[in-house]
Amino acid sequence: MVSEIRKRFKMPTARLETLADGIFAIAMTLLVLSIEAPSPGTITSSLDFQNYIDLIPQMSVYALSFILLGSWLNHHIFFLIKKTNTRLVWINILWLMLVVLVPFSTSLIGSYSQYPLSEIIFG
């Protein structure tokens, strides 16, 4: 009886959409933490470009990750569906669990891009 009710139970998608929006916003904001500013004292003048050039790989990975998370717009296209069930909710929860790992993997590849494992984790 309970399983039959569960199969027929449909709920609006608005709360799930709001949760996804919040998680994407936080993950996109946390990406900036993967960019490490040069240590104090390493820049002695405005002409000391080497420290700024060293930031290029981190900034590139940040931009790529931000664009990757921008794919969240596709999530909204998916939610042209007006009702969902618990199975679809849990699939989305698991997907969002992977989304929140993007800032960590961005930081990892930004700092340790020479190691293949960091590339695997980022991928």
mmCIF file of C-alpha atoms in Angstrom:
data_model
loop_
_atom_site.group_PDB
_atom_site.id
_atom_site.type_symbol
_atom_site.label_atom_id
_atom_site.label_comp_id
_atom_site.label_asym_id
_atom_site.label_seq_id
_atom_site.Cartn_x
_atom_site.Cartn_y
_atom_site.Cartn_z
ATOM 1 C CA MET A 1 0.000 0.000 0.000
ATOM 2 C CA VAL A 2 2.738 2.486 1.003
ATOM 3 C CA SER A 3 4.841 1.657 -2.056
ATOM 4 C CA GLU A 4 1.811 2.197 -4.297
ATOM 5 C CA ILE A 5 1.215 5.633 -2.762
ATOM 6 C CA ARG A 6 4.910 6.487 -3.252
ATOM 7 C CA LYS A 7 4.752 5.556 -6.930
ATOM 8 C CA ARG A 8 1.802 7.863 -7.507
ATOM 9 C CA PHE A 9 3.062 10.697 -5.279
ATOM 10 C CA LYS A 10 4.176 13.718 -7.270
ATOM 11 C CA MET A 11 5.503 16.933 -5.764
ATOM 12 C CA PRO A 12 6.227 20.375 -7.253
ATOM 13 C CA THR A 13 9.823 20.953 -8.360
ATOM 14 C CA ALA A 14 10.139 24.484 -6.911
ATOM 15 C CA ARG A 15 11.919 23.442 -3.696
ATOM 16 C CA LEU A 16 14.377 21.234 -5.564
ATOM 17 C CA GLU A 17 15.079 24.057 -8.015
ATOM 18 C CA THR A 18 15.723 26.451 -5.125
ATOM 19 C CA LEU A 19 18.089 23.980 -3.478
ATOM 20 C CA ALA A 20 20.001 23.533 -6.741
ATOM 21 C CA ASP A 21 20.236 27.312 -7.238
ATOM 22 C CA GLY A 22 21.648 27.772 -3.747
ATOM 23 C CA ILE A 23 24.187 24.981 -4.087
ATOM 24 C CA PHE A 24 25.405 26.260 -7.449
ATOM 25 C CA ALA A 25 25.672 29.819 -6.110
ATOM 26 C CA ILE A 26 27.743 28.702 -3.126
ATOM 27 C CA ALA A 27 29.968 26.409 -5.215
ATOM 28 C CA MET A 28 30.591 29.184 -7.760
ATOM 29 C CA THR A 29 31.448 31.609 -4.963
ATOM 30 C CA LEU A 30 33.835 29.169 -3.275
ATOM 31 C CA LEU A 31 35.796 28.785 -6.511
ATOM 32 C CA VAL A 32 37.554 32.065 -5.835
ATOM 33 C CA LEU A 33 39.163 30.526 -2.748
ATOM 34 C CA SER A 34 41.234 28.311 -5.034
ATOM 35 C CA ILE A 35 43.178 31.370 -6.205
ATOM 36 C CA GLU A 36 46.083 32.038 -3.887
ATOM 37 C CA ALA A 37 47.363 35.595 -3.746
ATOM 38 C CA PRO A 38 51.139 36.038 -3.810
ATOM 39 C CA SER A 39 52.742 35.936 -0.371
ATOM 40 C CA PRO A 40 53.400 39.277 1.314
ATOM 41 C CA GLY A 41 56.816 40.608 0.422
ATOM 42 C CA THR A 42 57.115 38.673 -2.851
ATOM 43 C CA ILE A 43 55.925 41.656 -4.882
ATOM 44 C CA THR A 44 58.319 44.527 -4.472
ATOM 45 C CA SER A 45 57.044 46.816 -7.230
ATOM 46 C CA SER A 46 54.252 47.105 -9.754
ATOM 47 C CA LEU A 47 56.741 45.945 -12.385
ATOM 48 C CA ASP A 48 57.235 42.588 -10.653
ATOM 49 C CA PHE A 49 55.124 40.628 -13.150
ATOM 50 C CA GLN A 50 56.399 37.132 -12.420
ATOM 51 C CA ASN A 51 54.113 36.709 -9.412
ATOM 52 C CA TYR A 52 51.157 37.781 -11.506
ATOM 53 C CA ILE A 53 52.127 35.446 -14.325
ATOM 54 C CA ASP A 54 52.241 32.611 -11.784
ATOM 55 C CA LEU A 55 48.517 33.209 -11.158
ATOM 56 C CA ILE A 56 47.559 32.438 -14.784
ATOM 57 C CA PRO A 57 47.122 28.660 -14.288
ATOM 58 C CA GLN A 58 44.958 29.197 -11.195
ATOM 59 C CA MET A 59 42.870 31.855 -12.950
ATOM 60 C CA SER A 60 42.438 29.602 -15.984
ATOM 61 C CA VAL A 61 41.185 26.700 -13.889
ATOM 62 C CA TYR A 62 38.894 29.105 -12.007
ATOM 63 C CA ALA A 63 37.385 30.348 -15.276
ATOM 64 C CA LEU A 64 36.932 26.822 -16.620
ATOM 65 C CA SER A 65 35.275 25.656 -13.403
ATOM 66 C CA PHE A 66 32.993 28.705 -13.294
ATOM 67 C CA ILE A 67 31.858 28.010 -16.851
ATOM 68 C CA LEU A 68 31.403 24.332 -15.986
ATOM 69 C CA LEU A 69 29.169 25.259 -13.065
ATOM 70 C CA GLY A 70 27.346 27.646 -15.376
ATOM 71 C CA SER A 71 25.897 24.513 -16.925
ATOM 72 C CA TRP A 72 23.383 24.770 -14.113
ATOM 73 C CA LEU A 73 21.213 26.588 -16.636
ATOM 74 C CA ASN A 74 20.668 23.200 -18.258
ATOM 75 C CA HIS A 75 19.268 22.062 -14.925
ATOM 76 C CA HIS A 76 16.536 24.695 -15.264
ATOM 77 C CA ILE A 77 15.712 23.490 -18.755
ATOM 78 C CA PHE A 78 15.278 20.041 -17.236
ATOM 79 C CA PHE A 79 12.784 21.468 -14.775
ATOM 80 C CA LEU A 80 10.264 22.324 -17.416
ATOM 81 C CA ILE A 81 8.878 19.252 -15.727
ATOM 82 C CA LYS A 82 6.379 20.578 -13.191
ATOM 83 C CA LYS A 83 6.140 17.583 -10.853
ATOM 84 C CA THR A 84 8.708 15.136 -9.533
ATOM 85 C CA ASN A 85 8.865 12.071 -7.335
ATOM 86 C CA THR A 86 11.230 10.964 -4.573
ATOM 87 C CA ARG A 87 13.408 8.954 -6.967
ATOM 88 C CA LEU A 88 14.144 12.016 -9.107
ATOM 89 C CA VAL A 89 14.756 14.102 -5.974
ATOM 90 C CA TRP A 90 17.418 11.644 -4.767
ATOM 91 C CA ILE A 91 19.055 11.511 -8.196
ATOM 92 C CA ASN A 92 19.319 15.298 -8.056
ATOM 93 C CA ILE A 93 20.665 15.228 -4.500
ATOM 94 C CA LEU A 94 23.434 12.843 -5.584
ATOM 95 C CA TRP A 95 24.213 15.045 -8.591
ATOM 96 C CA LEU A 96 24.380 18.145 -6.351
ATOM 97 C CA MET A 97 26.720 16.238 -4.030
ATOM 98 C CA LEU A 98 29.158 16.014 -6.958
ATOM 99 C CA VAL A 99 28.634 19.675 -7.841
ATOM 100 C CA VAL A 100 29.897 20.831 -4.448
ATOM 101 C CA LEU A 101 33.168 18.962 -5.072
ATOM 102 C CA VAL A 102 34.030 21.308 -7.961
ATOM 103 C CA PRO A 103 35.689 23.980 -5.750
ATOM 104 C CA PHE A 104 37.858 21.298 -4.115
ATOM 105 C CA SER A 105 38.912 19.772 -7.427
ATOM 106 C CA THR A 106 39.570 23.252 -8.823
ATOM 107 C CA SER A 107 41.847 24.039 -5.906
ATOM 108 C CA LEU A 108 43.579 20.694 -6.300
ATOM 109 C CA ILE A 109 44.352 21.061 -9.992
ATOM 110 C CA GLY A 110 45.262 24.733 -9.534
ATOM 111 C CA SER A 111 47.918 23.808 -7.000
ATOM 112 C CA TYR A 112 49.021 20.360 -8.199
ATOM 113 C CA SER A 113 48.437 20.333 -11.953
ATOM 114 C CA GLN A 114 51.688 18.438 -12.490
ATOM 115 C CA TYR A 115 50.198 15.297 -10.939
ATOM 116 C CA PRO A 116 47.875 13.119 -13.036
ATOM 117 C CA LEU A 117 45.695 12.237 -10.031
ATOM 118 C CA SER A 118 44.631 15.869 -9.611
ATOM 119 C CA GLU A 119 43.617 15.932 -13.293
ATOM 120 C CA ILE A 120 41.619 12.729 -12.834
ATOM 121 C CA ILE A 121 39.797 14.149 -9.799
ATOM 122 C CA PHE A 122 39.082 17.419 -11.627
ATOM 123 C CA GLY A 123 37.807 15.508 -14.669
#
